[in-house]
Amino acid sequence: DGGITQSPKYLFRKEGQNVTLSCEQNLNHDAMYWYRQDPGQGLRLIYYSQIVNDFQKGDIAEGYSVSREKKESFPLTVTSAQKNPTAFYLCASSIGTVLNQPQHFGDGTRLSIL
Amino acid sequence: DQQVKQNSPSLSVQEGRISILNCDYTNSMFDYFLWYKKYPAEGPTFLISISSIKDKNEDGRFTVFLNKSAKHLSLHIVPSQPGDSAVYFCAAVDPSTYDMRFGAGTRLTVKP
C-alpha cells in the first residue's frame, strides 16, 4: 500500500542531544513537509521540500534541520538548539507544491524530553 | 499570529443530527481551503476542499460552505455518525507563498 511512514512513533531526547525523525513515502510525491503540533494550536510548518536536494524553511525552522537526498525520504533532525522540542511531529507529502494539492500525512512521532 | 481560527475546541452532537464545524480566517489572500480529519494516533487525512471561486462543495455526507465576505467557512456533516468522531482541522492556502495554514482543530464527538 502506498503511504507515508514515520518512525519512531515515540521518541525521547536527553538534554543537549540531537535526534532524527524518519519520514519515508512511496507515493512518488515531489513535495514533502514537516509540521509540529502543540496542544491548542494548529499545525505549524517547520520545513518543506519541493524537490530532491532542495528545501525551504517554514515558520518555525530554528533548532531544526532537514535533508532531501532521495525523493522518498525527508528526515528531520531536532537539534540541541531547539529549546522546547516536546511536541507531536507530522510529516506530509503532496504530488506537487501545496497549491490545490491535498497533503497526505504520516501517523506522527511524539517527541518528549527526559 | 493565527491566520486560521477554529474557535470551538469541541463539539458534541447526537447520531443522525447535523454537525457544523466552523472556521474563520484573516488573510484575504487565501484562495483554497481544505478540511482534514484526524483520529487519535493517526495523521490527518484529507476530507474535502473548496476553491474561492465556489461557495459550496458537496461530497456525500460532507458539505463545505465558503463565505468570502465574512472570511468564514464551515463543514456540515449530515447525518452524523459515531465514526465521524475525530478532530477536524481547517486549512487555508495562500497562492502567493504556497503557505498552508492550519486551524487548531475541533474535536467532534457523535453520540449514539
CSV table of C-alpha atoms in Angstrom, one decimal:
chain,number,residue,atom,x,y,z
A,1,ASP,CA,0.0,0.0,0.0
A,2,GLY,CA,1.2,3.5,-0.8
A,3,GLY,CA,1.7,5.9,2.1
A,4,ILE,CA,3.9,7.8,4.4
A,5,THR,CA,5.8,6.1,7.2
A,6,GLN,CA,7.1,7.9,10.2
A,7,SER,CA,9.4,6.4,12.8
A,8,PRO,CA,9.7,6.0,15.6
A,9,LYS,CA,6.2,6.6,17.0
A,10,TYR,CA,7.6,7.8,20.3
A,11,LEU,CA,11.0,9.3,20.9
A,12,PHE,CA,12.7,10.5,24.0
A,13,ARG,CA,15.5,13.0,24.0
A,14,LYS,CA,18.1,13.9,26.6
A,15,GLU,CA,19.1,17.5,27.2
A,16,GLY,CA,21.8,18.5,24.6
A,17,GLN,CA,21.1,15.6,22.4
A,18,ASN,CA,20.2,15.7,18.7
A,19,VAL,CA,17.6,13.3,17.5
A,20,THR,CA,16.4,12.4,14.0
A,21,LEU,CA,12.9,11.6,13.0
A,22,SER,CA,12.4,9.5,9.9
A,23,CYS,CA,9.8,10.1,7.2
A,24,GLU,CA,9.6,7.8,4.1
A,25,GLN,CA,6.9,7.9,1.4
A,26,ASN,CA,6.3,5.6,-1.5
A,27,LEU,CA,3.7,7.8,-3.2
A,28,ASN,CA,6.1,9.2,-5.7
A,29,HIS,CA,5.3,12.7,-4.4
A,30,ASP,CA,7.7,15.5,-5.2
A,31,ALA,CA,6.9,17.7,-2.2
A,32,MET,CA,7.4,16.8,1.5
A,33,TYR,CA,6.7,18.7,4.7
A,34,TRP,CA,7.4,18.7,8.4
A,35,TYR,CA,4.9,20.1,10.8
A,36,ARG,CA,4.8,20.5,14.6
A,37,GLN,CA,1.6,20.3,16.6
A,38,ASP,CA,1.3,21.6,20.1
A,39,PRO,CA,-1.8,21.4,22.3
A,40,GLY,CA,-4.4,24.0,21.3
A,41,GLN,CA,-2.5,25.1,18.2
A,42,GLY,CA,-2.8,24.3,14.6
A,43,LEU,CA,0.0,22.5,12.7
A,44,ARG,CA,3.0,24.8,12.2
A,45,LEU,CA,5.3,24.3,9.2
A,46,ILE,CA,8.9,23.6,10.1
A,47,TYR,CA,10.5,22.8,6.7
A,48,TYR,CA,9.3,21.8,3.3
A,49,SER,CA,10.9,20.4,0.2
A,50,GLN,CA,9.5,20.7,-3.3
A,51,ILE,CA,12.2,18.6,-5.0
A,52,VAL,CA,15.2,16.5,-4.2
A,53,ASN,CA,18.3,18.4,-2.8
A,54,ASP,CA,16.2,21.5,-2.1
A,55,PHE,CA,14.3,22.6,0.9
A,56,GLN,CA,12.9,25.7,2.4
A,57,LYS,CA,12.4,27.0,6.0
A,58,GLY,CA,8.9,27.2,7.3
A,59,ASP,CA,7.6,29.4,10.1
A,60,ILE,CA,9.5,27.7,12.9
A,61,ALA,CA,12.7,26.3,11.4
A,62,GLU,CA,15.0,27.4,14.2
A,63,GLY,CA,16.6,24.5,16.0
A,64,TYR,CA,15.7,22.0,13.3
A,65,SER,CA,17.5,20.7,10.2
A,66,VAL,CA,16.4,18.5,7.3
A,67,SER,CA,17.9,16.8,4.2
A,68,ARG,CA,16.3,15.6,1.0
A,69,GLU,CA,18.9,13.3,-0.7
A,70,LYS,CA,16.2,11.0,-2.0
A,71,LYS,CA,12.7,11.6,-3.3
A,72,GLU,CA,11.3,9.1,-0.8
A,73,SER,CA,13.0,10.4,2.3
A,74,PHE,CA,12.8,13.6,4.3
A,75,PRO,CA,14.4,13.2,7.7
A,76,LEU,CA,14.1,15.9,10.4
A,77,THR,CA,16.8,16.5,13.0
A,78,VAL,CA,15.8,18.2,16.2
A,79,THR,CA,19.0,19.8,17.4
A,80,SER,CA,20.0,20.8,20.9
A,81,ALA,CA,19.3,24.4,19.9
A,82,GLN,CA,15.6,23.6,19.9
A,83,LYS,CA,14.8,24.6,23.5
A,84,ASN,CA,11.2,23.3,23.5
A,85,PRO,CA,11.2,20.2,21.4
A,86,THR,CA,8.4,18.3,23.2
A,87,ALA,CA,5.6,18.1,20.6
A,88,PHE,CA,3.9,15.9,18.1
A,89,TYR,CA,5.7,15.9,14.7
A,90,LEU,CA,3.9,15.2,11.5
A,91,CYS,CA,5.4,14.5,8.1
A,92,ALA,CA,3.3,15.0,4.9
A,93,SER,CA,3.7,14.8,1.2
A,94,SER,CA,1.9,16.0,-1.9
A,95,ILE,CA,2.1,15.5,-5.6
A,96,GLY,CA,3.4,19.0,-6.3
A,97,THR,CA,3.6,22.2,-4.3
A,98,VAL,CA,0.9,22.7,-1.8
A,99,LEU,CA,-1.3,24.8,-4.1
A,100,ASN,CA,-4.5,22.8,-4.6
A,101,GLN,CA,-2.8,19.6,-3.7
A,102,PRO,CA,-4.1,17.8,-0.6
A,103,GLN,CA,-1.3,16.6,1.6
A,104,HIS,CA,-1.0,13.1,2.8
A,105,PHE,CA,0.1,12.7,6.3
A,106,GLY,CA,2.1,10.1,8.3
A,107,ASP,CA,0.9,9.0,11.7
A,108,GLY,CA,3.3,11.2,13.6
A,109,THR,CA,6.2,11.0,16.1
A,110,ARG,CA,5.7,12.1,19.6
A,111,LEU,CA,8.9,13.6,21.0
A,112,SER,CA,9.5,14.1,24.7
A,113,ILE,CA,12.3,15.3,26.8
A,114,LEU,CA,13.8,13.1,29.5
B,1,ASP,CA,-0.4,35.1,14.6
B,2,GLN,CA,-3.2,32.7,13.9
B,3,GLN,CA,-4.5,33.3,10.4
B,4,VAL,CA,-6.9,30.4,10.6
B,5,LYS,CA,-9.0,30.0,13.7
B,6,GLN,CA,-11.3,27.3,14.8
B,7,ASN,CA,-12.9,28.9,17.9
B,8,SER,CA,-14.7,25.8,19.1
B,9,PRO,CA,-12.3,23.3,20.6
B,10,SER,CA,-15.0,20.7,20.9
B,11,LEU,CA,-18.5,19.9,19.6
B,12,SER,CA,-20.9,17.1,20.7
B,13,VAL,CA,-23.9,16.0,18.6
B,14,GLN,CA,-26.3,13.2,18.6
B,15,GLU,CA,-26.1,10.5,15.9
B,16,GLY,CA,-28.2,11.3,12.9
B,17,ARG,CA,-28.2,15.0,13.5
B,18,ILE,CA,-26.2,17.7,11.7
B,19,SER,CA,-22.6,18.6,12.8
B,20,ILE,CA,-21.5,22.1,11.9
B,21,LEU,CA,-17.8,22.9,12.3
B,22,ASN,CA,-16.7,26.5,11.8
B,23,CYS,CA,-13.5,28.1,10.7
B,24,ASP,CA,-12.6,31.8,10.3
B,25,TYR,CA,-9.6,33.3,8.5
B,26,THR,CA,-8.0,36.7,8.4
B,27,ASN,CA,-5.8,36.6,5.3
B,28,SER,CA,-7.7,37.7,2.2
B,29,MET,CA,-5.1,36.1,0.0
B,30,PHE,CA,-6.2,32.6,0.9
B,31,ASP,CA,-8.0,31.1,-2.1
B,32,TYR,CA,-8.2,27.4,-1.4
B,33,PHE,CA,-9.5,25.7,1.7
B,34,LEU,CA,-9.3,22.2,3.0
B,35,TRP,CA,-10.7,20.1,5.8
B,36,TYR,CA,-8.7,17.3,7.4
B,37,LYS,CA,-9.9,14.7,9.8
B,38,LYS,CA,-7.7,13.2,12.4
B,39,TYR,CA,-8.2,10.1,14.6
B,40,PRO,CA,-6.1,9.5,17.7
B,41,ALA,CA,-2.6,8.1,17.0
B,42,GLU,CA,-3.0,8.7,13.3
B,43,GLY,CA,-2.1,11.5,10.9
B,44,PRO,CA,-4.7,13.8,9.4
B,45,THR,CA,-6.5,12.6,6.3
B,46,PHE,CA,-7.9,14.9,3.6
B,47,LEU,CA,-11.7,15.2,3.7
B,48,ILE,CA,-12.9,17.9,1.4
B,49,SER,CA,-11.8,21.1,-0.2
B,50,ILE,CA,-13.2,24.2,-1.8
B,51,SER,CA,-11.8,26.9,-4.1
B,52,SER,CA,-12.6,30.5,-3.5
B,53,ILE,CA,-14.4,30.7,-6.8
B,54,LYS,CA,-17.1,28.5,-5.3
B,55,ASP,CA,-19.3,28.9,-2.2
B,56,LYS,CA,-20.3,25.3,-1.7
B,57,ASN,CA,-18.8,21.9,-2.4
B,58,GLU,CA,-20.5,18.7,-1.5
B,59,ASP,CA,-19.2,15.1,-1.2
B,60,GLY,CA,-21.7,12.6,0.2
B,61,ARG,CA,-22.5,13.5,3.8
B,62,PHE,CA,-19.9,16.3,3.8
B,63,THR,CA,-20.5,19.8,2.6
B,64,VAL,CA,-18.2,22.8,2.9
B,65,PHE,CA,-19.6,26.3,2.6
B,66,LEU,CA,-17.4,29.3,2.0
B,67,ASN,CA,-18.4,32.9,2.8
B,68,LYS,CA,-15.6,35.0,1.4
B,69,SER,CA,-17.0,38.4,2.5
B,70,ALA,CA,-17.1,37.1,6.1
B,71,LYS,CA,-13.9,35.1,5.7
B,72,HIS,CA,-15.7,32.1,7.1
B,73,LEU,CA,-16.1,28.6,6.1
B,74,SER,CA,-18.0,25.7,7.6
B,75,LEU,CA,-18.1,21.9,7.3
B,76,HIS,CA,-21.5,20.3,7.6
B,77,ILE,CA,-21.9,16.6,8.2
B,78,VAL,CA,-25.3,15.1,7.7
B,79,PRO,CA,-26.3,12.7,9.1
B,80,SER,CA,-23.6,12.5,11.7
B,81,GLN,CA,-22.3,9.0,12.6
B,82,PRO,CA,-20.3,7.8,15.6
B,83,GLY,CA,-17.4,7.0,13.2
B,84,ASP,CA,-17.2,10.7,12.5
B,85,SER,CA,-15.9,11.3,16.0
B,86,ALA,CA,-12.4,12.8,15.4
B,87,VAL,CA,-10.6,16.1,15.4
B,88,TYR,CA,-11.3,18.2,12.3
B,89,PHE,CA,-8.7,20.7,11.1
B,90,CYS,CA,-9.4,23.6,8.7
B,91,ALA,CA,-6.6,24.7,6.4
B,92,ALA,CA,-6.2,27.5,4.0
B,93,VAL,CA,-3.7,28.1,1.2
B,94,ASP,CA,-2.1,31.4,0.2
B,95,PRO,CA,-1.2,31.0,-3.5
B,96,SER,CA,1.4,33.8,-3.4
B,97,THR,CA,3.5,32.0,-0.9
B,98,TYR,CA,2.3,28.4,-1.2
B,99,ASP,CA,1.7,28.5,2.6
B,100,MET,CA,-0.9,26.2,4.0
B,101,ARG,CA,-2.1,27.4,7.4
B,102,PHE,CA,-4.0,25.2,9.8
B,103,GLY,CA,-6.5,25.9,12.5
B,104,ALA,CA,-6.1,24.4,16.0
B,105,GLY,CA,-8.8,21.8,15.3
B,106,THR,CA,-12.3,21.0,16.7
B,107,ARG,CA,-12.9,17.7,18.4
B,108,LEU,CA,-16.2,16.3,17.3
B,109,THR,CA,-18.0,13.7,19.3
B,110,VAL,CA,-21.0,11.9,17.9
B,111,LYS,CA,-23.1,10.2,20.5
B,112,PRO,CA,-25.0,7.0,19.6
